[in-house]
Short mmCIF file of C-alpha atoms in Angstrom, two decimals:
data_model
loop_
_atom_site.label_atom_id
_atom_site.label_comp_id
_atom_site.label_asym_id
_atom_site.label_seq_id
_atom_site.Cartn_x
_atom_site.Cartn_y
_atom_site.Cartn_z
CA MET H 1 -84.12 98.99 206.87
CA VAL H 2 -87.08 97.66 204.92
CA ALA H 3 -85.99 95.39 202.09
CA PRO H 4 -86.71 96.71 198.59
CA PRO H 5 -89.99 95.41 197.16
CA SER H 6 -88.20 93.45 194.46
CA ARG H 7 -86.06 91.63 197.01
CA SER H 8 -89.11 90.88 199.18
CA ARG H 9 -90.99 89.54 196.19
CA GLY H 10 -87.99 87.44 195.27
CA ARG H 11 -87.80 85.87 198.71
CA ALA H 12 -91.53 85.22 198.76
CA ALA H 13 -91.35 83.59 195.34
CA ARG H 14 -88.47 81.43 196.52
CA LEU H 15 -90.46 80.29 199.57
CA VAL H 16 -93.42 79.44 197.36
CA GLU H 17 -91.14 77.49 195.04
CA ILE H 18 -89.66 75.53 197.96
CA GLY H 19 -93.15 74.80 199.25
CA VAL H 20 -94.35 73.58 195.86
CA ASP H 21 -91.29 71.37 195.39
CA ASN H 22 -91.96 69.83 198.79
CA SER H 23 -95.74 69.96 198.75
CA LEU H 24 -96.32 66.42 199.98
CA LEU H 25 -93.85 66.99 202.82
CA VAL H 26 -95.67 70.22 203.75
CA VAL H 27 -98.88 68.19 203.84
CA LEU H 28 -97.22 65.63 206.13
CA VAL H 29 -96.04 68.26 208.64
CA ALA H 30 -99.39 70.07 208.57
CA ALA H 31 -101.25 66.78 209.03
CA LEU H 32 -99.06 65.93 212.03
CA GLY H 33 -99.72 69.29 213.66
CA THR H 34 -103.46 69.04 212.95
CA MET H 35 -103.64 65.52 214.34
CA LEU H 36 -101.74 66.44 217.51
CA LEU H 37 -104.09 69.35 218.15
CA GLY H 38 -107.14 67.15 217.62
CA LEU H 39 -105.75 64.46 219.92
CA ALA H 40 -104.74 66.93 222.64
CA PRO H 41 -106.74 65.20 225.42
CA GLN H 42 -105.03 61.88 224.63
CA ILE H 43 -101.58 63.52 224.60
CA LEU H 44 -101.77 64.22 228.33
CA VAL H 45 -100.38 61.20 230.21
CA GLY H 46 -98.80 60.55 233.59
CA ASP H 47 -95.46 61.97 232.40
CA SER H 48 -97.26 65.16 231.38
CA TRP H 49 -98.56 65.78 234.89
CA MET H 50 -95.17 64.89 236.36
CA THR H 51 -93.59 67.53 234.13
CA LEU H 52 -96.03 70.17 235.36
CA VAL H 53 -95.78 69.07 239.01
CA ALA H 54 -91.98 69.25 238.89
CA GLY H 55 -92.09 72.67 237.22
CA ARG H 56 -94.38 73.96 239.97
CA GLU H 57 -92.12 72.40 242.61
CA ILE H 58 -89.10 74.25 241.22
CA VAL H 59 -90.95 77.58 241.14
CA GLN H 60 -92.28 77.20 244.69
CA HIS H 61 -89.41 75.43 246.45
CA GLY H 62 -86.33 75.81 244.25
CA LEU H 63 -84.32 73.21 242.38
CA PRO H 64 -84.84 69.88 244.18
CA GLY H 65 -82.07 67.84 245.69
CA ARG H 66 -84.08 65.64 248.04
CA GLU H 67 -87.42 63.97 247.42
CA ALA H 68 -90.31 65.79 249.12
CA LEU H 69 -93.29 65.00 246.89
CA THR H 70 -93.92 61.37 247.83
CA VAL H 71 -93.83 59.16 250.95
CA ILE H 72 -91.94 55.97 250.12
CA PRO H 73 -88.72 57.56 248.76
CA SER H 74 -88.99 60.67 250.96
CA GLY H 75 -85.61 62.28 251.65
CA ARG H 76 -83.72 60.36 248.97
CA THR H 77 -81.60 62.10 246.37
CA TRP H 78 -83.68 63.46 243.50
CA THR H 79 -81.55 64.56 240.57
CA ASP H 80 -84.09 66.48 238.53
CA GLN H 81 -82.11 66.39 235.31
CA GLN H 82 -85.10 67.59 233.25
CA TRP H 83 -85.59 70.76 235.30
CA LEU H 84 -85.36 73.26 232.44
CA ALA H 85 -87.92 71.47 230.25
CA GLN H 86 -90.24 71.21 233.24
CA LEU H 87 -89.90 74.93 233.87
CA ALA H 88 -90.67 75.67 230.20
CA PHE H 89 -93.89 73.64 230.23
CA TYR H 90 -94.97 74.98 233.61
CA GLY H 91 -94.21 78.51 232.42
CA ALA H 92 -96.47 77.95 229.43
CA TYR H 93 -99.20 76.72 231.76
CA ALA H 94 -98.79 79.73 234.06
CA ALA H 95 -99.08 82.02 231.04
CA ALA H 96 -102.20 80.58 229.40
CA GLY H 97 -103.22 77.25 230.93
CA LEU H 98 -103.14 73.81 229.36
CA ARG H 99 -103.77 75.25 225.89
CA ALA H 100 -100.37 76.96 225.94
CA THR H 101 -98.68 73.85 227.34
CA LEU H 102 -100.16 71.63 224.64
CA LEU H 103 -99.42 74.17 221.92
CA LEU H 104 -95.77 74.33 223.00
CA HIS H 105 -95.62 70.55 222.80
CA VAL H 106 -97.19 70.45 219.32
CA VAL H 107 -94.75 73.10 218.08
CA LEU H 108 -91.77 71.12 219.42
CA VAL H 109 -92.85 67.81 217.85
CA THR H 110 -93.77 69.29 214.47
CA ALA H 111 -90.62 71.42 214.45
CA ALA H 112 -88.47 68.34 215.01
CA THR H 113 -90.17 66.63 212.07
CA ALA H 114 -89.86 69.69 209.82
CA ILE H 115 -86.16 70.12 210.68
CA ALA H 116 -85.54 66.43 209.94
CA ILE H 117 -87.19 66.87 206.55
CA GLY H 118 -85.12 69.97 205.81
CA ALA H 119 -81.91 68.19 206.84
CA ALA H 120 -82.69 65.20 204.60
CA ARG H 121 -83.39 67.47 201.62
CA ARG H 122 -80.20 69.49 202.18
CA ARG H 123 -78.26 66.22 202.07
CA GLY H 124 -79.55 65.75 198.53
CA ALA H 125 -82.50 63.42 199.13
CA THR H 126 -85.55 63.83 196.91
CA ALA H 127 -88.95 64.67 198.33
CA ARG H 128 -90.21 61.33 196.98
CA SER H 129 -87.77 59.37 199.18
CA THR H 130 -88.02 61.66 202.19
CA LEU H 131 -91.81 61.34 202.47
CA PRO H 132 -92.11 57.57 203.16
CA VAL H 133 -89.07 57.49 205.45
CA VAL H 134 -90.32 60.34 207.64
CA ALA H 135 -93.86 58.93 207.65
CA ALA H 136 -92.52 55.54 208.75
CA GLY H 137 -90.51 57.22 211.51
CA LEU H 138 -93.63 58.93 212.83
CA LEU H 139 -95.61 55.70 212.87
CA VAL H 140 -93.15 53.50 214.77
CA ALA H 141 -93.07 55.66 217.93
CA PRO H 142 -96.52 57.21 218.52
CA TRP H 143 -95.87 57.44 222.28
CA SER H 144 -93.32 60.15 221.47
CA TRP H 145 -96.29 62.37 220.62
CA THR H 146 -97.39 62.50 224.27
CA LEU H 147 -96.51 65.57 226.30
CA ARG H 148 -93.38 65.06 228.37
CA ALA H 149 -90.03 66.76 228.99
CA GLN H 150 -88.55 64.67 226.18
CA ALA H 151 -90.37 66.83 223.61
CA VAL H 152 -87.89 69.66 224.15
CA ALA H 153 -85.03 67.29 223.29
CA LEU H 154 -86.51 66.18 219.94
CA PRO H 155 -85.52 69.28 217.89
CA LEU H 156 -82.19 69.45 219.76
CA PHE H 157 -81.39 65.90 218.64
CA VAL H 158 -82.31 66.62 215.03
CA VAL H 159 -80.31 69.86 214.83
CA THR H 160 -77.26 68.23 216.44
CA LEU H 161 -77.45 65.29 214.04
CA ALA H 162 -77.99 67.56 211.03
CA LEU H 163 -74.97 69.72 211.91
CA LEU H 164 -72.67 66.72 212.23
CA ALA H 165 -74.06 64.78 209.25
CA SER H 166 -73.73 67.77 206.90
CA ASP H 167 -70.07 68.37 207.75
CA ARG H 168 -68.25 65.11 207.11
CA GLU H 169 -64.86 66.85 207.01
CA LEU H 170 -65.56 68.89 210.17
CA ARG H 171 -64.45 72.06 208.45
CA ARG H 172 -67.40 74.37 209.17
CA ARG H 173 -67.39 76.58 212.24
CA ARG H 174 -71.15 76.22 212.64
CA THR H 175 -70.60 72.56 213.50
CA LEU H 176 -69.20 73.76 216.82
CA LEU H 177 -72.74 74.87 217.69
CA VAL H 178 -73.22 71.28 218.87
CA PHE H 179 -71.53 72.27 222.15
CA PRO H 180 -74.05 74.92 223.29
CA LEU H 181 -76.83 72.66 221.99
CA LEU H 182 -75.55 69.82 224.18
CA VAL H 183 -75.34 72.12 227.21
CA LEU H 184 -78.97 73.14 226.71
CA TRP H 185 -79.94 69.51 226.06
CA ALA H 186 -78.18 68.38 229.24
CA ASN H 187 -80.67 70.43 231.26
CA VAL H 188 -83.84 69.22 229.56
CA HIS H 189 -83.51 65.45 229.06
CA GLY H 190 -81.24 62.48 229.71
CA SER H 191 -81.08 61.63 226.01
CA VAL H 192 -78.22 64.15 225.85
CA VAL H 193 -76.01 61.09 226.42
CA LEU H 194 -76.98 59.93 222.93
CA GLY H 195 -76.16 63.36 221.51
CA ALA H 196 -72.75 63.28 223.17
CA ALA H 197 -72.09 59.80 221.79
CA ILE H 198 -72.96 60.94 218.26
CA ALA H 199 -70.65 63.95 218.52
CA THR H 200 -67.87 61.73 219.84
CA TRP H 201 -68.39 59.34 216.93
CA ALA H 202 -67.94 62.23 214.48
CA GLY H 203 -64.74 63.26 216.25
CA LEU H 204 -63.35 59.73 216.25
CA ILE H 205 -63.98 59.41 212.53
CA GLY H 206 -62.17 62.71 211.95
CA LEU H 207 -59.19 61.58 214.03
CA GLY H 208 -59.11 58.30 212.15
CA GLU H 209 -59.00 60.11 208.81
CA LEU H 210 -56.13 62.28 210.03
CA MET H 211 -54.16 59.28 211.34
CA LEU H 212 -54.59 57.48 208.02
CA GLY H 213 -53.29 60.55 206.20
CA ARG H 214 -56.38 60.91 204.06
CA PRO H 215 -57.16 64.35 202.62
CA THR H 216 -59.39 66.26 204.99
CA ARG H 217 -59.81 69.81 206.19
CA ALA H 218 -60.51 68.76 209.73
CA THR H 219 -57.94 69.70 212.33
CA ALA H 220 -56.79 67.44 215.13
CA ARG H 221 -57.86 70.08 217.65
CA ARG H 222 -61.43 70.18 216.34
CA CYS H 223 -61.68 66.39 216.20
CA ALA H 224 -60.31 66.03 219.72
CA ALA H 225 -62.80 68.62 220.94
CA LEU H 226 -65.66 66.58 219.49
CA VAL H 227 -64.35 63.48 221.21
CA LEU H 228 -63.96 64.97 224.69
CA LEU H 229 -66.02 68.14 225.16
CA PRO H 230 -69.48 66.60 224.59
CA TRP H 231 -69.13 64.70 227.87
CA ALA H 232 -68.20 67.90 229.70
CA CYS H 233 -71.37 69.41 228.24
CA VAL H 234 -73.39 66.51 229.67
CA LEU H 235 -72.21 67.51 233.14
CA ALA H 236 -72.96 71.22 232.62
CA THR H 237 -76.04 71.26 234.86
CA PRO H 238 -76.75 72.71 238.33
CA TYR H 239 -76.10 69.20 239.68
CA GLY H 240 -72.56 69.12 238.24
CA THR H 241 -70.75 65.80 238.39
CA ALA H 242 -73.49 64.35 240.60
CA VAL H 243 -75.57 63.92 237.47
CA ALA H 244 -73.23 61.09 236.48
CA GLY H 245 -74.82 58.95 239.20
CA TYR H 246 -78.23 59.65 237.71
CA TYR H 247 -77.11 58.42 234.29
CA LYS H 248 -75.53 55.33 235.81
CA LEU H 249 -78.78 54.55 237.59
CA MET H 250 -80.95 55.11 234.50
CA PHE H 251 -78.82 53.40 231.86
CA VAL H 252 -76.84 50.68 233.62
CA ASP H 253 -79.37 48.96 235.87
CA SER H 254 -82.48 51.06 235.54
CA PRO H 255 -85.24 50.31 238.06
CA VAL H 256 -87.64 52.02 235.66
CA ALA H 257 -87.27 49.13 233.22
CA LYS H 258 -88.62 46.81 235.90
CA ALA H 259 -91.83 48.82 236.26
CA VAL H 260 -92.51 50.50 232.90
CA THR H 261 -92.89 48.51 229.68
CA GLU H 262 -91.79 51.52 227.62
CA TRP H 263 -88.31 51.10 229.08
CA GLN H 264 -88.17 47.39 228.25
CA ALA H 265 -87.00 45.81 225.01
CA PRO H 266 -89.68 45.88 222.28
CA LYS H 267 -91.29 42.58 221.41
CA PRO H 268 -92.40 41.51 217.91
CA HIS H 269 -96.11 41.47 218.58
CA GLY H 270 -98.96 43.95 218.55
CA TYR H 271 -98.21 47.46 217.40
CA GLN H 272 -94.46 47.03 217.94
CA ILE H 273 -94.33 44.80 214.87
CA ALA H 274 -94.26 48.06 212.90
CA PHE H 275 -90.92 48.93 214.47
CA PHE H 276 -89.35 45.60 213.51
CA VAL H 277 -90.63 45.93 209.94
CA VAL H 278 -89.20 49.45 209.62
CA ALA H 279 -85.92 48.32 211.22
CA LEU H 280 -85.53 45.48 208.70
CA LEU H 281 -86.34 47.81 205.81
CA THR H 282 -83.82 50.34 207.14
CA VAL H 283 -81.08 47.71 207.20
CA ALA H 284 -81.99 46.59 203.67
CA VAL H 285 -81.98 50.14 202.27
CA ALA H 286 -78.73 50.99 204.10
CA VAL H 287 -77.04 47.93 202.58
CA MET H 288 -78.31 48.56 199.05
CA GLY H 289 -77.63 52.29 199.17
CA ARG H 290 -74.47 52.12 201.28
CA ARG H 291 -72.45 54.14 198.77
CA ARG H 292 -74.65 57.14 199.55
CA LEU H 293 -74.11 56.81 203.30
CA SER H 294 -70.99 57.85 205.16
CA LEU H 295 -69.34 55.94 207.99
CA PHE H 296 -70.87 58.52 210.33
CA ASP H 297 -74.37 57.85 208.95
CA LEU H 298 -74.02 54.10 209.32
CA GLY H 299 -72.68 54.39 212.85
CA VAL H 300 -75.55 56.65 213.98
CA LEU H 301 -78.17 54.36 212.43
CA ALA H 302 -76.55 51.34 214.09
CA LEU H 303 -76.30 53.09 217.48
CA THR H 304 -79.89 54.30 217.53
CA LEU H 305 -81.18 50.94 216.29
CA ALA H 306 -79.26 49.14 219.03
CA GLY H 307 -80.73 51.54 221.60
CA SER H 308 -84.22 50.84 220.26
CA LEU H 309 -83.74 47.09 220.56
CA ARG H 310 -82.63 47.57 224.17
CA SER H 311 -85.54 49.82 225.14
CA ALA H 312 -88.73 50.76 223.31
CA ARG H 313 -88.29 54.27 224.71
CA GLY H 314 -85.32 54.68 222.36
CA ILE H 315 -87.28 54.04 219.17
CA VAL H 316 -88.04 57.75 218.76
CA TRP H 317 -84.32 58.55 218.34
CA PHE H 318 -83.94 55.82 215.74
CA ALA H 319 -87.01 57.19 213.94
CA LEU H 320 -85.57 60.71 213.83
CA ALA H 321 -82.12 59.45 212.78
CA LEU H 322 -83.48 57.47 209.85
CA SER H 323 -85.64 60.47 208.84
CA VAL H 324 -82.49 62.56 208.42
CA LEU H 325 -80.02 59.97 207.11
CA LEU H 326 -81.87 57.27 205.18
CA PRO H 327 -83.75 59.15 202.40
CA VAL H 328 -80.57 59.78 200.41
CA ALA H 329 -79.85 56.04 200.43
CA LEU H 330 -83.42 55.24 199.37
CA ASP H 331 -82.89 57.42 196.29
CA ALA H 332 -80.16 55.01 195.21
CA VAL H 333 -82.60 52.11 195.47
CA LEU H 334 -85.74 53.54 193.85
CA PRO H 335 -86.08 53.95 190.09
CA PRO H 336 -86.12 57.48 188.63
CA ASP H 337 -89.27 59.49 189.36
CA ARG H 338 -91.16 59.82 186.10
CA ALA H 339 -94.28 61.48 187.53
CA PRO H 340 -93.32 64.45 189.74
CA VAL H 341 -96.01 66.56 191.36
CA ARG H 342 -97.13 69.31 188.99
CA ARG H 343 -96.59 72.91 190.06
CA ARG H 344 -100.30 73.78 190.21
CA THR H 345 -101.11 70.61 192.14
CA GLY H 346 -98.26 71.27 194.56
CA LEU H 347 -99.46 74.82 195.17
CA VAL H 348 -103.01 73.63 195.85
CA LEU H 349 -101.72 70.99 198.28
CA CYS H 350 -99.61 73.53 200.18
CA VAL H 351 -102.45 76.01 200.49
CA ALA H 352 -104.89 73.28 201.59
CA ALA H 353 -102.44 71.98 204.20
CA CYS H 354 -101.79 75.42 205.65
CA VAL H 355 -105.51 76.27 205.74
CA THR H 356 -106.28 72.97 207.46
CA LEU H 357 -103.62 73.56 210.12
CA ALA H 358 -104.76 77.16 210.66
CA THR H 359 -108.33 75.94 211.06
CA ALA H 360 -107.25 73.34 213.61
CA VAL H 361 -105.45 76.02 215.61
CA ALA H 362 -108.51 78.28 215.49
CA VAL H 363 -110.87 75.47 216.56
CA TRP H 364 -108.89 73.62 219.24
CA VAL H 365 -106.45 76.06 220.83
CA PRO H 366 -109.10 78.41 222.31
CA ARG H 367 -110.79 75.56 224.21
CA GLY H 368 -110.65 75.55 227.98
CA ASP H 369 -108.61 73.36 230.30
CA GLY H 370 -111.66 71.15 230.88
CA TRP H 371 -111.55 69.90 227.30
CA TYR H 372 -107.81 69.28 227.31
CA ALA H 373 -108.05 67.30 230.57
CA SER H 374 -111.29 65.54 229.63
CA GLU H 375 -109.59 62.13 229.96
CA TRP H 376 -108.94 62.83 233.65
CA SER H 377 -111.43 62.86 236.49
CA SER H 378 -111.63 66.15 238.35
CA GLU H 379 -114.45 64.64 240.41
CA GLY H 380 -112.16 61.84 241.54
CA ALA H 381 -109.48 64.34 242.56
CA ARG H 382 -112.08 66.31 244.54
CA ALA H 383 -113.17 63.11 246.30
CA VAL H 384 -109.57 62.51 247.40
CA GLU H 385 -109.18 66.12 248.52
CA ALA H 386 -112.41 65.99 250.51
CA ALA H 387 -111.18 62.94 252.42
CA LEU H 388 -107.87 64.50 253.49
CA PRO H 389 -108.95 66.84 256.34
CA GLY H 390 -109.93 63.96 258.63
CA LEU H 391 -106.55 62.27 258.31
CA PRO H 392 -103.45 62.69 260.49
CA ALA H 393 -100.35 64.17 258.93
CA GLY H 394 -98.21 61.87 256.84
CA ARG H 395 -99.08 59.12 254.43
CA ALA H 396 -102.57 59.39 253.00
CA VAL H 397 -102.97 58.02 249.45
CA LEU H 398 -101.81 54.92 247.64
CA PRO H 399 -102.40 55.83 243.98
CA SER H 400 -102.39 53.98 240.70
CA ASP H 401 -99.45 54.64 238.38
CA ARG H 402 -101.73 56.52 236.01
CA HIS H 403 -103.25 58.87 238.59
CA ALA H 404 -100.35 59.57 240.96
CA ASP H 405 -99.02 62.72 239.29
CA TRP H 406 -102.49 63.82 238.21
CA LEU H 407 -103.49 63.84 241.88
CA LEU H 408 -100.31 65.70 242.87
CA TRP H 409 -101.16 68.31 240.24
CA LYS H 410 -104.84 68.70 241.11
CA VAL H 411 -104.45 68.40 244.90
CA PRO H 412 -101.25 70.27 245.88
CA SER H 413 -101.88 69.44 249.56
CA LEU H 414 -100.92 65.84 248.69
CA ARG H 415 -97.29 66.94 248.54
CA GLY H 416 -95.47 64.54 250.84
CA ARG H 417 -98.62 62.46 251.51
CA ILE H 418 -98.93 60.30 248.39
CA ALA H 419 -97.10 56.97 248.35
CA TYR H 420 -95.17 57.29 245.08
CA ASP H 421 -95.41 58.57 241.53
CA ILE H 422 -93.98 57.56 238.16
CA ARG H 423 -90.40 58.45 239.09
CA PHE H 424 -89.69 54.78 239.74
CA GLU H 425 -85.95 55.47 239.76
CA LEU H 426 -86.43 56.76 243.32
CA LEU H 427 -87.63 53.35 244.55
CA ASP H 428 -85.50 50.36 245.45
CA ASP H 429 -86.06 46.78 244.32
CA ARG H 430 -87.95 45.76 247.46
CA GLU H 431 -90.37 48.68 247.15
CA LEU H 432 -90.93 48.00 243.47
CA ALA H 433 -91.59 44.35 244.26
CA THR H 434 -94.19 45.30 246.90
CA LEU H 435 -95.98 47.61 244.47
CA ALA H 436 -95.86 44.90 241.81
CA LEU H 437 -97.63 42.53 244.20
CA PHE H 438 -100.37 45.10 244.74
CA LYS H 439 -100.83 45.75 241.02
CA ALA H 440 -100.96 42.06 240.17
CA VAL H 441 -103.14 41.13 243.20
CA ARG H 442 -100.65 38.44 244.17
CA PRO H 443 -100.22 37.04 247.71
CA GLY H 444 -99.05 39.79 250.04
CA TRP H 445 -100.57 42.61 247.99
CA GLN H 446 -102.73 43.80 250.89
CA ARG H 447 -99.65 44.99 252.81
CA ALA H 448 -99.19 47.86 250.40
CA ALA H 449 -102.79 49.02 250.77
CA ALA H 450 -103.02 48.58 254.54
CA ALA H 451 -100.71 51.50 255.30
CA TYR H 452 -102.83 54.07 253.46
CA PRO H 453 -106.35 55.20 254.37
CA ILE H 454 -107.14 56.18 250.75
CA VAL H 455 -106.50 53.93 247.78
CA VAL H 456 -106.89 55.00 244.16
CA VAL H 457 -107.31 52.20 241.63
CA ASP H 458 -107.36 52.19 237.85
CA PRO H 459 -110.13 49.62 237.19
CA THR H 460 -109.02 49.17 233.59
CA GLU H 461 -105.96 47.33 234.96
CA ASP H 462 -107.71 44.96 237.35
CA ARG H 463 -111.27 45.05 238.75
CA ARG H 464 -110.49 42.40 241.39
CA ARG H 465 -108.66 44.84 243.61
CA VAL H 466 -111.71 47.06 243.91
CA ALA H 467 -113.98 44.15 244.82
CA ILE H 468 -111.53 42.71 247.37
CA LEU H 469 -110.85 46.07 249.02
CA ARG H 470 -114.56 46.71 249.35
CA ARG H 471 -115.09 43.31 250.95
CA GLN H 472 -112.37 44.23 253.43
CA GLY H 473 -114.40 47.23 254.57
CA MET H 474 -113.17 50.08 252.37
CA ARG H 475 -115.88 52.48 251.30
CA LEU H 476 -116.36 53.60 247.70
CA LEU H 477 -115.93 57.39 247.44
CA TYR H 478 -115.87 57.72 243.67
CA ARG H 479 -116.09 55.62 240.54
CA GLY H 480 -115.86 56.99 237.02
CA ARG H 481 -113.58 57.86 234.08
CA GLY H 482 -111.23 54.96 234.72
CA MET H 483 -110.70 55.91 238.36
CA VAL H 484 -111.95 54.42 241.63
CA VAL H 485 -111.36 56.08 245.02
CA LEU H 486 -111.72 53.92 248.14
CA ALA H 487 -111.28 54.95 251.78
CA ARG H 488 -111.38 53.41 255.22
CA GLY H 489 -112.19 54.76 258.67
CA SER H 490 -112.34 58.47 259.35
CA SER H 491 -111.31 59.36 255.80
CA ALA H 492 -114.46 57.78 254.42
CA ALA H 493 -116.60 59.53 257.02
CA GLY H 494 -114.96 62.87 256.33
CA ALA H 495 -115.53 62.58 252.61
CA ALA H 496 -119.15 61.62 253.14
CA ALA H 497 -119.68 64.64 255.37
#
């Protein structure tokens, strides 16, 4: 049935009122979406191409169990824990190209931010306190804006946290929605382990309250379920209990941390200083406004902060957690707001923000794949492809970290012929050490290059490798857009022909 006009007008008026009351927050979300659309070419990184390559691999060859894309770890166990997110992004690409893939990513990131804002406001935080906290959270982890499977997990984390944080007594049935959320999350990103830990923390607090005999509506059964079932949800993937080995590899002694700075502990210099400043301010606000924070809130902030200090990759979860939990504590610290945004001003801001975002969508979304991938060299990929026919089967290309998955995406015939890609968890310590020698041009680095007739170098990392390889007889096939393609022997002749 169609709602009566009066009811429809009432709902519309309520939405306008909410928008006006949160006008600066609406501007923040719209500005984030607009900025992400404008920066679309910079959002595509190596992880983005890996996501698309893996999605295509699943569609064409089924869910992987053994490595078949690259040479060095060929045949090893590949637990593709992010398979569902990869399928989602590849499905978007199959439907409408890179524009749909990027648009899906922008929707996921902005939705996570909007849900965090809504959760903070429902907890009683003012718009004045929510705005700086959310803005600070966005600034400390800009790499979370890049397209990768993790984007699907961002709104799942926020919704899970909001459900648990808004039900301190664990009395609402909707809180049990965390279980299907965790099952979905377990198939899109490894950060589900953090979600399970947060749910377990809520259950432990509930059990503690019951054991101490404090008044609560929580039942022992519900608390016990929150303690135990989240970890069963983590295992609810096509890989079953085998996924536990993947998590042990990634979180206990991760080889990725040896090769990727994002997985290493942040250091107080450069842009990462912003994280340490926000972390110190978070601790200060949490201490001063501790009466407004529950034991659950403090535990989640401490857990996500500890994870951030262990690995810069974890900063995004800390940023989202403080966006939901900290604004209410900041209200206890700030003086009363004596100059709220006027209704007319708020309405103008909301309309301007929505018009700006709509304009950005109209301008940038219709652009072709060439614009979205303008930071990547199609000519370089064609040079590699042209050199392949003259080569025997097997190993063909030693790539740079940046270009490995881009080449796999652009040149599908490289499947099983490229040395490695950014899934460093598939490599052992010896192989990582050999690649590190090549990247740093340290003694012994030539051994890595000698086994491959085509070498792709990112000259922004080190120009010496290009010069040395050319002196050793390798021919330059392509140079441009931060990519150099070199070849030796018949591969160089084939490309030239």
